[in-house]
Amino acid sequence: MTDSIQQADLQIKWQRIRQAMQQAHADGCLLTVDVNLYYVTGTIFSGYVYFPAEGEPHFFIKRPVGIEGERIHYIRKPEQMPEIFASAGLPMPRKLLLEGDELTYNEYIRLLGLFSPAETGNATSMLRALRAVKTPWEIDQIRQAARAHEATYRTIPECFRPGMTDLQLQYEIEKRMRENGSFGLFRAFGANMDIFMGSILAGDNAETPSAFDFALGGAGMHPSVPLGANGTLLKEGTAVMVDMAGNYTAYMTDMTRVYSVGKLSETAYKAHQTALTIQAEIMQAARPGVCCADVYAIAARIAAEENLSGYFMGTAQQAKFVGHGVGIQINELPVFTPRSKEVLEPGMVFALEPKFVIPGTGAVGIENTFLVTADGIEKITQFEEEIIALPG
Amino acid sequence: MTDSIQQADLQIKWQRIRQAMQQAHADGCLLTVDVNLYYVTGTIFSGYVYFPAEGEPHFFIKRPVGIEGERIHYIRKPEQMPEIFASAGLPMPRKLLLEGDELTYNEYIRLLGLFSPAETGNATSMLRALRAVKTPWEIDQIRQAARAHEATYRTIPECFRPGMTDLQLQYEIEKRMRENGSFGLFRAFGANMDIFMGSILAGDNAETPSAFDFALGGAGMHPSVPLGANGTLLKEGTAVMVDMAGNYTAYMTDMTRVYSVGKLSETAYKAHQTALTIQAEIMQAARPGVCCADVYAIAARIAAEENLSGYFMGTAQQAKFVGHGVGIQINELPVFTPRSKEVLEPGMVFALEPKFVIPGTGAVGIENTFLVTADGIEKITQFEEEIIALPG
């Protein structure tokens, strides 16, 4: 299915999964959710992968036809799996992990009934913890995504024409994203994450509180898609926050930049500099062993010192996080909240996004994607960080 | 939250939900999935709606801040609901319906634990059955979507330049979709439905079997997004099937047209005419009371009579359906398979998509969105149905 470099990468992942299962005293885990299948096979199919705690995985495929390889079993329905286990000499698991935060209730119950394990555990938690620490191949994919992401952002000034709306600007950017290789599809974990290719927030629309779990809101085009740009005119004095997806490989980057129409309010420039200060202090402090709650605390402290707490991550509704893991999905682990217990480890990749919403102006701040290295963090997304004036 | 016309529409839906619950001997249903919230409130929020079998719904809202109205309760977490039930005099349900095919296992278990009902039922099944029969307001939304969908398709010839690939053509069409008001976001029910704004299939890529539950496949841009256009050059003799989304209101239309680069094979033209014949015969036969399996049988019979069964709905992998309901999601009820037991009812809206994949040429056929009327079906999407030659 995949080339030899990626095959070697899969072996690393499979070994980590086996180790995690042994630590959880699990005998096997059954995966079927698209992002988990991609993670463990480098492809997406309709079916299941079963990992025993020791030995090689087995693949149970419904669609597409024509996949060849070892331990591949074509099935019409999951009820055929137990008899294939028996004929393949694969023991039925005593403790089975299933994707409890991703499978629907009825799918979970159906699979549970087929295996009737004595004990169950959560494959979603295990996979999300493993996926938080990227492999060298994954980090390379993220670096490639960053280069395309930056290339698209370089074209943003040419997308702008005076008198246009936030939506019109977004359509121009989307077109350039696609021409630069964006997959379009935007993958997120969990409900309450309805988004299309990213978000542009201009002017007071940045204050509109969101139904979703993203950092900021915006009214969106319609009550059925209540997020992001809403047709706001990009008039003089408007801050335009561009947070469009970095989905140029299967592993995303996340990057936000602020553009201005004419000159912004002084508070906006001050808040933007504060966001850059937050980023700089966190870049000094963050390294393996640092707790994600302490990273959040740095951001909140600096916002308070600058008397900007009321604008930090929103106004009427404020997001209580300042960063999040990124990878196959936009919201992977770790999460940087006031109470995060997660600790930074080498190989983690996360987006840090200190942002402020300034009434009458819009949203300012910064977002970059970082890699946790052996002794610090490395900024992967490289692009001008000051507020960029759009051509008059 | 909504205007008076839509308020009246919500009352129709609420009454249908109460009737369906009474028939199911259910005391209440709790909804939280975005599409169901939109269906019953005309908006999307993070939280829950509880419908008692008699009386008015209650709204439990986590985000966004600032929603006002009757029976609105702000909560931080679902565990607060039982005490609000008590203080509002709302009886705890003996039989509770939950969204068993949409909630994750862990969410479902969490909600179940809060209410501890003596009996449960599937709110997903109930809502999907209700949503299959559209209200007058919904039908009007679908008609509006069709007009924008047609307007985009009228621009397709101007999108084409000789020497371009299927992806390049798709990017041009996507831009025009957005400029015509497409929401971008493409909502589908269930897993195995990863798609971005629709699909374009050209040449032999139309034969590539899909992992997903869509009618046809295509390799896609990357193994992580294995559907649709894959960079195929649009050379002389290629059929280009355009099946891009009609998501211009919260209620989608579905429409496919075929474009040709130069002249196609005779088999392709013959198969296309056969698809039109299938559509015409089904338009004669379909009316309230007709079983969806019988609609599928008409299509399969005509394909066989024309010796085209081997190309019908794919080659190596053939989809076993010829149509599906459309609405807030692209794959609503009913479904037209060989074994569908569903029966057409006035107000149902469905896409009929007889398609053939011709090796060496690509996919041909037709797809339109239809409304079931009192005595037949009405074609909602109106656009040239012959194969349209792209400008040389």
Short mmCIF file of C-alpha atoms in Angstrom, two decimals, chain A residues 1 32 34 38 42-47 62-66 99-109 112 120 122 141 167-168 170-172 174-176 178-187 191-192 194-197 209-213 221-226 249-250 316-317, chain B residues 1 32 34 38 42-47 62-66 99-109 112 120 122 141 167-168 170-172 174-176 178-187 191-192 194-197 209-213 221-226 249-250 316-317:
data_model
loop_
_atom_site.label_atom_id
_atom_site.label_comp_id
_atom_site.label_asym_id
_atom_site.label_seq_id
_atom_site.Cartn_x
_atom_site.Cartn_y
_atom_site.Cartn_z
CA MET A 1 0.00 0.00 0.00
CA THR A 32 -12.16 1.28 12.36
CA ASP A 34 -10.77 6.70 9.29
CA TYR A 38 -4.71 6.04 8.19
CA GLY A 42 -1.12 4.72 5.57
CA THR A 43 -4.43 4.32 3.78
CA ILE A 44 -8.15 4.53 4.44
CA PHE A 45 -10.57 1.71 3.82
CA SER A 46 -13.95 0.58 5.03
CA GLY A 47 -13.25 -2.13 7.58
CA LYS A 62 -15.15 -4.34 3.26
CA ARG A 63 -14.16 -1.81 0.59
CA PRO A 64 -12.37 -1.06 -1.70
CA VAL A 65 -11.85 -4.28 -3.63
CA GLY A 66 -8.35 -5.25 -4.66
CA GLU A 99 -12.73 3.40 19.96
CA GLY A 100 -15.13 4.55 22.67
CA ASP A 101 -14.92 8.26 21.89
CA GLU A 102 -15.30 7.82 18.13
CA LEU A 103 -17.53 4.81 17.41
CA THR A 104 -21.23 5.45 17.65
CA TYR A 105 -23.02 3.75 20.51
CA ASN A 106 -24.70 1.25 18.19
CA GLU A 107 -21.46 0.38 16.35
CA TYR A 108 -19.66 -0.12 19.64
CA ILE A 109 -22.41 -2.38 20.99
CA LEU A 112 -18.74 -5.69 21.67
CA THR A 120 -12.94 -3.42 27.72
CA ASN A 122 -10.75 2.88 25.36
CA GLN A 141 5.06 15.48 6.59
CA LEU A 167 -16.09 36.04 2.53
CA GLN A 168 -14.83 37.30 -0.82
CA GLN A 170 -11.76 33.87 1.92
CA TYR A 171 -12.87 32.50 -1.46
CA GLU A 172 -9.71 33.88 -3.07
CA GLU A 174 -9.35 28.98 -0.63
CA LYS A 175 -8.64 28.90 -4.38
CA ARG A 176 -4.93 29.47 -3.79
CA ARG A 178 -6.27 24.29 -3.46
CA GLU A 179 -3.83 25.30 -6.20
CA ASN A 180 -1.04 24.87 -3.63
CA GLY A 181 -2.22 21.34 -2.90
CA SER A 182 -4.63 21.69 0.03
CA PHE A 183 -6.70 18.51 0.41
CA GLY A 184 -9.73 20.65 1.26
CA LEU A 185 -11.04 18.22 3.85
CA PHE A 186 -10.52 19.46 7.39
CA ARG A 187 -10.39 16.72 10.00
CA ALA A 191 -18.50 16.95 17.78
CA ASN A 192 -18.85 20.75 17.93
CA ASP A 194 -17.93 22.10 12.17
CA ILE A 195 -15.54 24.09 10.02
CA PHE A 196 -14.77 24.53 6.33
CA MET A 197 -11.08 24.99 5.40
CA PRO A 209 -19.44 33.86 20.34
CA SER A 210 -19.14 30.41 18.86
CA ALA A 211 -21.14 27.24 19.42
CA PHE A 212 -17.98 25.31 18.69
CA ASP A 213 -14.76 24.38 20.44
CA MET A 221 -22.63 32.57 6.49
CA HIS A 222 -25.83 31.04 7.88
CA PRO A 223 -27.30 29.75 11.17
CA SER A 224 -26.53 26.18 10.03
CA VAL A 225 -22.80 26.95 9.68
CA PRO A 226 -22.25 29.41 12.54
CA THR A 249 -0.33 16.56 3.69
CA ALA A 250 -2.23 14.11 5.88
CA ALA A 316 -18.20 37.98 25.82
CA GLN A 317 -17.12 34.35 25.47
CA MET B 1 -33.54 32.75 16.92
CA THR B 32 -27.43 16.95 20.73
CA ASP B 34 -25.59 19.34 15.12
CA TYR B 38 -30.56 22.56 13.37
CA GLY B 42 -33.08 26.44 13.15
CA THR B 43 -29.70 27.03 14.73
CA ILE B 44 -26.69 25.10 15.99
CA PHE B 45 -25.36 25.33 19.51
CA SER B 46 -23.33 23.24 21.88
CA GLY B 47 -25.83 21.58 24.18
CA LYS B 62 -23.31 25.28 26.83
CA ARG B 63 -22.27 27.65 24.05
CA PRO B 64 -22.66 30.26 22.60
CA VAL B 65 -23.47 32.77 25.33
CA GLY B 66 -26.41 35.11 24.85
CA GLU B 99 -29.13 9.38 19.21
CA GLY B 100 -27.70 5.86 19.15
CA ASP B 101 -26.31 6.02 15.61
CA GLU B 102 -24.68 9.44 16.08
CA LEU B 103 -23.54 9.85 19.70
CA THR B 104 -20.24 8.24 20.53
CA TYR B 105 -20.39 5.28 22.86
CA ASN B 106 -18.94 7.27 25.74
CA GLU B 107 -21.30 10.24 25.26
CA TYR B 108 -24.26 7.90 25.12
CA ILE B 109 -23.22 6.09 28.29
CA LEU B 112 -27.77 7.30 29.97
CA THR B 120 -34.28 3.33 25.81
CA ASN B 122 -33.08 5.17 19.09
CA GLN B 141 -35.04 25.78 0.87
CA LEU B 167 -8.31 18.74 -10.10
CA GLN B 168 -7.65 22.04 -11.86
CA GLN B 170 -12.53 21.16 -9.78
CA TYR B 171 -10.75 24.13 -8.18
CA GLU B 172 -12.35 26.48 -10.72
CA GLU B 174 -15.28 25.19 -6.26
CA LYS B 175 -14.49 28.91 -6.55
CA ARG B 176 -17.68 29.54 -8.50
CA ARG B 178 -18.46 29.67 -3.19
CA GLU B 179 -19.16 32.85 -5.14
CA ASN B 180 -22.68 31.53 -5.75
CA GLY B 181 -23.16 31.03 -2.01
CA SER B 182 -22.10 27.44 -1.32
CA PHE B 183 -21.57 26.92 2.41
CA GLY B 184 -18.57 24.75 1.63
CA LEU B 185 -19.26 22.30 4.43
CA PHE B 186 -20.63 18.98 3.20
CA ARG B 187 -22.70 17.10 5.76
CA ALA B 191 -18.66 7.08 8.87
CA ASN B 192 -17.11 6.20 5.50
CA ASP B 194 -15.22 11.59 3.72
CA ILE B 195 -15.75 14.05 0.90
CA PHE B 196 -14.86 17.64 0.10
CA MET B 197 -17.48 19.70 -1.76
CA PRO B 209 -13.01 1.52 -6.31
CA SER B 210 -13.88 3.58 -3.27
CA ALA B 211 -13.50 2.91 0.43
CA PHE B 212 -16.56 5.02 0.97
CA ASP B 213 -20.32 4.66 0.65
CA MET B 221 -5.39 13.41 -4.27
CA HIS B 222 -3.73 11.29 -1.60
CA PRO B 223 -4.18 7.97 0.25
CA SER B 224 -5.61 9.90 3.21
CA VAL B 225 -8.41 11.37 1.06
CA PRO B 226 -9.14 8.51 -1.35
CA THR B 249 -28.95 26.42 1.85
CA ALA B 250 -29.00 24.17 4.91
CA ALA B 316 -14.75 -3.79 -10.43
CA GLN B 317 -16.79 -2.49 -7.50
#
